[in-house]
Coordinates of N, CA and C in Angstrom, one line a residue:
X1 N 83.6 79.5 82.0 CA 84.9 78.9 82.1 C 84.7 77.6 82.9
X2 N 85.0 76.5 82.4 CA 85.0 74.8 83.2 C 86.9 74.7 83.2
X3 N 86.9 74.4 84.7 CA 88.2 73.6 85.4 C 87.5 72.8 85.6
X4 N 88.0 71.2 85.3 CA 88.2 70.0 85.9 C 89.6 69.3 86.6
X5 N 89.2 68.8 87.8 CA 90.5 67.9 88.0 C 89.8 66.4 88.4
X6 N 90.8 65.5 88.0 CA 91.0 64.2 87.8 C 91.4 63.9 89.5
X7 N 90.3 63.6 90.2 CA 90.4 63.6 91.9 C 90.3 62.5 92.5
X8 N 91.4 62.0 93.3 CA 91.4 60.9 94.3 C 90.8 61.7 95.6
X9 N 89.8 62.1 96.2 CA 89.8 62.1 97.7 C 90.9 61.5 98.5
X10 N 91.5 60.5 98.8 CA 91.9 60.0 99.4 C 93.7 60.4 99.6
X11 N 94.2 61.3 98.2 CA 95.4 61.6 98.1 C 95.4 63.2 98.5
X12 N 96.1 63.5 99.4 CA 96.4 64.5 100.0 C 97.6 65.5 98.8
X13 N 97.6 64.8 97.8 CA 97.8 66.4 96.9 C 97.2 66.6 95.8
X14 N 96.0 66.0 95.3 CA 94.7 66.2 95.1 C 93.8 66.6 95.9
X15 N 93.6 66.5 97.0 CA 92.9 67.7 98.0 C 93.5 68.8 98.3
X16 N 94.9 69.1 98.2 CA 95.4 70.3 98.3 C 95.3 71.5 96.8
X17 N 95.0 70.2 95.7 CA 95.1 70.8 94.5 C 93.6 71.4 94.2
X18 N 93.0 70.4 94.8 CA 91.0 70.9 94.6 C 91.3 72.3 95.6
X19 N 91.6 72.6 96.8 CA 91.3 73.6 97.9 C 92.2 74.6 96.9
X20 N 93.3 74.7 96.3 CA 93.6 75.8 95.8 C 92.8 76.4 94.2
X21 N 92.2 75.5 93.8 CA 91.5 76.0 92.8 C 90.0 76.7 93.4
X22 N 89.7 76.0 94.1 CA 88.5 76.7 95.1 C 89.2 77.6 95.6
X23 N 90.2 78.0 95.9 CA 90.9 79.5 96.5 C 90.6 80.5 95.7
X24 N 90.7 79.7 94.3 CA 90.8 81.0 93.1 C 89.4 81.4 92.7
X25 N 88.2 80.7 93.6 CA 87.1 81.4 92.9 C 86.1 80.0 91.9
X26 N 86.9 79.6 91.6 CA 86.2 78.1 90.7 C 85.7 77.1 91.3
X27 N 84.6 76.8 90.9 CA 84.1 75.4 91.4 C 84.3 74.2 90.6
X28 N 84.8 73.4 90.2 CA 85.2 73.0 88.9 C 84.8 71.5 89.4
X29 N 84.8 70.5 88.2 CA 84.1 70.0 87.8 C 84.8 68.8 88.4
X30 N 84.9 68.1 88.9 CA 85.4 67.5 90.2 C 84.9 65.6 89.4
X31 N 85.9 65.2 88.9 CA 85.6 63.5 88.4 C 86.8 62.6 89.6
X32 N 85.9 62.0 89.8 CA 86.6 61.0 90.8 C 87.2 59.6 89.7
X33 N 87.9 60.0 89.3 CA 88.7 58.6 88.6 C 89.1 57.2 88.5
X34 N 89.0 57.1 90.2 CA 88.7 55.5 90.9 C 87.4 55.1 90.3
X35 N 86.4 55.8 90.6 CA 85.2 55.3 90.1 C 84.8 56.0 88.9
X36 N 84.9 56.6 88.0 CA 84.6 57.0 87.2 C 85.8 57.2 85.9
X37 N 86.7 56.4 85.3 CA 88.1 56.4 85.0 C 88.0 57.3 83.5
X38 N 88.7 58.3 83.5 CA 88.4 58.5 81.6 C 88.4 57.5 80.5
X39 N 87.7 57.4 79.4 CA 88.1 57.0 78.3 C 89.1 57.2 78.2
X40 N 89.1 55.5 77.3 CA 91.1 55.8 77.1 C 91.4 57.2 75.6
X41 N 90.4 57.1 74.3 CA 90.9 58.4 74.2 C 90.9 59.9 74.7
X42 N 90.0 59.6 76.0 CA 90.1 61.1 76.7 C 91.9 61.2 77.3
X43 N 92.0 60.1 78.2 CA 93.4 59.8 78.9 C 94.3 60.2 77.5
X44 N 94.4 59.3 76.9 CA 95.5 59.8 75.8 C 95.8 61.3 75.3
X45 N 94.0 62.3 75.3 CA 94.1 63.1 74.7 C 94.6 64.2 76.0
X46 N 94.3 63.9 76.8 CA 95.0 64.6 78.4 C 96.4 64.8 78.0
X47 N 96.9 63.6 78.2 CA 98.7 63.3 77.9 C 99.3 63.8 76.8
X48 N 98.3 64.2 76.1 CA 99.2 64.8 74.4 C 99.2 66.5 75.0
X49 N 98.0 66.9 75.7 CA 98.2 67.8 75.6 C 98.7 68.6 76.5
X50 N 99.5 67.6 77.8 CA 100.4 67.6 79.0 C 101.7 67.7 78.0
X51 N 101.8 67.1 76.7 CA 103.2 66.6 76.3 C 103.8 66.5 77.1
X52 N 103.8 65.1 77.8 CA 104.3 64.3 78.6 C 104.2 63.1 77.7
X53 N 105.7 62.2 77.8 CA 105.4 60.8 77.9 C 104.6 60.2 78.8
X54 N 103.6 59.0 78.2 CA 102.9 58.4 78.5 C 103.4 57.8 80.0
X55 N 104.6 57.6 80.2 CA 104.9 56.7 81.5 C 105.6 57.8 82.6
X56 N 105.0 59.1 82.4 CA 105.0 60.3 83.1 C 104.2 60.1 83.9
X57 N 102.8 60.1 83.2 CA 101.4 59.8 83.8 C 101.2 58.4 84.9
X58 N 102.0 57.7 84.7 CA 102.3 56.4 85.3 C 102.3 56.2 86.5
X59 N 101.3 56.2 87.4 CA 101.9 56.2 89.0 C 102.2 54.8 90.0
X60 N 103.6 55.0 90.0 CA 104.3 53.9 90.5 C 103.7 53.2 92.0
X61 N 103.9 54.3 92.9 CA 103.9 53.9 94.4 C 102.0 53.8 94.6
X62 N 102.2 52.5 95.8 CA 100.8 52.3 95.8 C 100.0 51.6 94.8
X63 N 100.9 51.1 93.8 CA 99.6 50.6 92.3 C 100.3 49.3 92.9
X64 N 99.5 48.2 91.7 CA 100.6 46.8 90.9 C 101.4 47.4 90.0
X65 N 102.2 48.5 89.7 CA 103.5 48.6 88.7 C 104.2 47.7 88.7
X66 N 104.8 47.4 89.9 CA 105.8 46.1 89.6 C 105.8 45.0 89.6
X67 N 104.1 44.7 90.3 CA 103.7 43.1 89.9 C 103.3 43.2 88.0
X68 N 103.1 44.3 87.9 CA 102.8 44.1 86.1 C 103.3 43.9 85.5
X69 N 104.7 44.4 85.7 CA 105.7 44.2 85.0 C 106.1 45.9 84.7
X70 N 105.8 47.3 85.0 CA 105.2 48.1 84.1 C 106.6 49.2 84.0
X71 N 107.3 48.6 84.2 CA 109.0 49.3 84.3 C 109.9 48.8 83.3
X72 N 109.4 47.8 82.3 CA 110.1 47.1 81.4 C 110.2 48.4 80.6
X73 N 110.6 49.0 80.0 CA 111.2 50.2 79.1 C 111.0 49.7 77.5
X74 N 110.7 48.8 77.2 CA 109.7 48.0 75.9 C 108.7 48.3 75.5
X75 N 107.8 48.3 76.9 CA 106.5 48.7 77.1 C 105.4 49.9 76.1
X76 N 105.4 49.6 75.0 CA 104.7 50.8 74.3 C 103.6 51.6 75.3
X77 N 103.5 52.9 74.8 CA 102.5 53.6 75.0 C 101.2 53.0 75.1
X78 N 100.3 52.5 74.1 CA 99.5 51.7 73.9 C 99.4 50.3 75.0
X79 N 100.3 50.2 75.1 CA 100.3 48.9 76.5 C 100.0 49.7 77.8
X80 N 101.1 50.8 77.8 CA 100.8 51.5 79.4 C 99.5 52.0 79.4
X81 N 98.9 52.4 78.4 CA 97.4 53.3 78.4 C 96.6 51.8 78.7
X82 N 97.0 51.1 78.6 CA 95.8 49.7 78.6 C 95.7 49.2 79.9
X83 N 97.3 49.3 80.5 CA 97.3 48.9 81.6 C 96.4 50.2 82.6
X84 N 96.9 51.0 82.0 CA 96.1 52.6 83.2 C 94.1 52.0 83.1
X85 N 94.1 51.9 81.6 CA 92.7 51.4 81.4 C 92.0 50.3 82.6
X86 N 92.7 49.3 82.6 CA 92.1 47.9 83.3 C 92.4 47.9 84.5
X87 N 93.2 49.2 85.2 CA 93.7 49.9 86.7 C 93.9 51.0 86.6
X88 N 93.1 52.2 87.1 CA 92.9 53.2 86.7 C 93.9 54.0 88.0
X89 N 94.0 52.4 89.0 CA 94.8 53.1 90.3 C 96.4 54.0 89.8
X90 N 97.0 52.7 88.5 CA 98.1 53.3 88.0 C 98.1 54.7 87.7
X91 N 96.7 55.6 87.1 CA 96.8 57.0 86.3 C 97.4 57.9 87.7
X92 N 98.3 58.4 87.5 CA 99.2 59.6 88.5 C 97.9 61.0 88.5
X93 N 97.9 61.4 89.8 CA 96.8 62.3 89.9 C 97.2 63.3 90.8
X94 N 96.6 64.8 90.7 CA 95.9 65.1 89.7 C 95.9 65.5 88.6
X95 N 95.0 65.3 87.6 CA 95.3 65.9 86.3 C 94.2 67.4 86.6
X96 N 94.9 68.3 86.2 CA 93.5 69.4 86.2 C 93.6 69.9 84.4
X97 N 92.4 70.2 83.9 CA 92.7 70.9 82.8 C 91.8 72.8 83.0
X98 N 91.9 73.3 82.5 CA 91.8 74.5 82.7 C 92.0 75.5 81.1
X99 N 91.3 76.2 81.0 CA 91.3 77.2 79.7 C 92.9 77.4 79.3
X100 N 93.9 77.2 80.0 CA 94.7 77.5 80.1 C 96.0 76.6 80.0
X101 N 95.3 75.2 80.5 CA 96.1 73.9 80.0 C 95.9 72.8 80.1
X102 N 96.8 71.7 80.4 CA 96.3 70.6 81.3 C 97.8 70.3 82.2
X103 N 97.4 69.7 83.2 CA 98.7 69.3 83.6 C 98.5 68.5 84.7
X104 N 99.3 67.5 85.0 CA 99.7 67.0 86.2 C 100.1 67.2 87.5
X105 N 99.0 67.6 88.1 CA 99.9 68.7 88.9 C 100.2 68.4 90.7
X106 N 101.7 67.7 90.3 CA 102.5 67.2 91.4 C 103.8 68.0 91.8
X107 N 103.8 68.5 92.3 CA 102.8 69.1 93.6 C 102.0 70.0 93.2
X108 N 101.2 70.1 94.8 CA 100.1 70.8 93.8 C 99.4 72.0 93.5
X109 N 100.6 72.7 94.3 CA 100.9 74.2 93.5 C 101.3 74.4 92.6
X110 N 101.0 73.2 91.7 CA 101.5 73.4 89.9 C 100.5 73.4 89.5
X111 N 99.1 73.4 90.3 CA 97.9 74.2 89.4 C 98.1 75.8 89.2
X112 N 98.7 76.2 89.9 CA 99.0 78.0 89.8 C 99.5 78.0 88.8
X113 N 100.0 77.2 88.1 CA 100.5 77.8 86.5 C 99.3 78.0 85.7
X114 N 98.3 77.1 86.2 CA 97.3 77.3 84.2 C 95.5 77.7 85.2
X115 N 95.8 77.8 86.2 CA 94.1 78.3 86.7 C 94.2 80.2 86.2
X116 N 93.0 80.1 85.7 CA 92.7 81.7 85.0 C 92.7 82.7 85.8
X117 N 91.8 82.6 87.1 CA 92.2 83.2 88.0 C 93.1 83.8 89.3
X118 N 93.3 84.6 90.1 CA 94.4 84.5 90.8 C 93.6 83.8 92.5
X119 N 94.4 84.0 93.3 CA 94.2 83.5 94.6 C 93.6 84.5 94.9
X120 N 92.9 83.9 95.8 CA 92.0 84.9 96.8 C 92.3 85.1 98.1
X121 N 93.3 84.6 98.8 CA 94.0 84.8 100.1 C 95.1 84.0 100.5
X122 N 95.2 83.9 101.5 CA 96.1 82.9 101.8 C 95.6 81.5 101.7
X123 N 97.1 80.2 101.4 CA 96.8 79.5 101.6 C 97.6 78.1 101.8
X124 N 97.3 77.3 102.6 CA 98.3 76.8 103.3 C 98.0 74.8 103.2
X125 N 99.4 74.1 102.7 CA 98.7 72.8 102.1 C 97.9 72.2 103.5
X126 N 97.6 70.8 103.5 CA 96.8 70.0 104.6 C 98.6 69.9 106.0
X127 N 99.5 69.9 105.4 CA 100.8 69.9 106.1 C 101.2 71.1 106.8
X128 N 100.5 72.0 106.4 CA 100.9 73.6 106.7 C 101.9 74.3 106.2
X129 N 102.2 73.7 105.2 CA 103.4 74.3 104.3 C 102.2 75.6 103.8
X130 N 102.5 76.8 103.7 CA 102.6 77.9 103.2 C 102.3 78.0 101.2
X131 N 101.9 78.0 100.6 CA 101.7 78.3 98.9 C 101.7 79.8 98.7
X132 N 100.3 80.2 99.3 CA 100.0 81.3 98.7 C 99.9 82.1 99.9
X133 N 100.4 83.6 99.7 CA 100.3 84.6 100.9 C 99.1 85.5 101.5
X134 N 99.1 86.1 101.9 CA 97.3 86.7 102.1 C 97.4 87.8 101.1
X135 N 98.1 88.0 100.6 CA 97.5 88.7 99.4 C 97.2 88.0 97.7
X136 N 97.5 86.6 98.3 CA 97.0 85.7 97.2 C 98.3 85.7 96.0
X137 N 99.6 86.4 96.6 CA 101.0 85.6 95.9 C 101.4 84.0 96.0
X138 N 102.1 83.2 95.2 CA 102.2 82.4 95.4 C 103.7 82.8 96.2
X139 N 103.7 81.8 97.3 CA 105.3 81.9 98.2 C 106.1 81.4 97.7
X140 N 107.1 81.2 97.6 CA 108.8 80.7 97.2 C 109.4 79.9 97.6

């Protein structure tokens, strides 16, 4: 079984999203997307199977979105995916995919929806907010 997530180190809910899939037991296949950006038909093929609109994927805060222009509502798909292409900073992260799905997963206890496995203990974000309990429930 291969989990990948789509990983910024630097964004604290992509490291919260990597530490809970390693909670579950998986070591998974870890692409740093700053430096390493998907193909744009891999990106595309991510987002179809997120079924998510393309300007889901879109991450606003912290990029050039609004020096780009990238809020015009005109904007085809094919434009946004180009822009994500030539700034990979704009792709919203994490993406994890998993036997199970793919998803975006903001916040990032929305990998507990599609990881195969369950938790293995407790676990608590980089904030100390609480997810999972020591019996490896997710909390409420």
């Amino acid at each position: 079984m291969t989990v990948t997530i789509y990983h910024n180190p630097a964004c604290g809910t992509s490291r919260n999203t990597l530490a809970l899939i390693r909670n579950s037991g998986e070591e998974p296949e870890v692409i740093e997307y700053l430096k390493t950006p998907p193909a744009r038909e891999v990106l595309a093929d991510l987002i179809r199977r997120m079924g998510v609109p393309v300007r889901d994927v879109l991450r606003q805060k912290g990029t050039p979105y609004e020096d780009l222009g990238l809020s015009d509502p005109s904007l085809t798909d094919d434009q946004l995916l180009d822009a994500m292409m030539a700034c990979p900073i704009l792709i919203n992260r994490p993406i994890v995919v998993t036997p199970l799905g793919v998803k975006l997963c903001r916040p990032s206890e929305a990998v507990l929806d599609i990881l195969p496995n369950p938790q293995r203990g407790a676990f608590a974000k980089e904030d100390g907010e609480r997810v999972v309990d020591e019996q490896g429930r997710r909390v409420t």
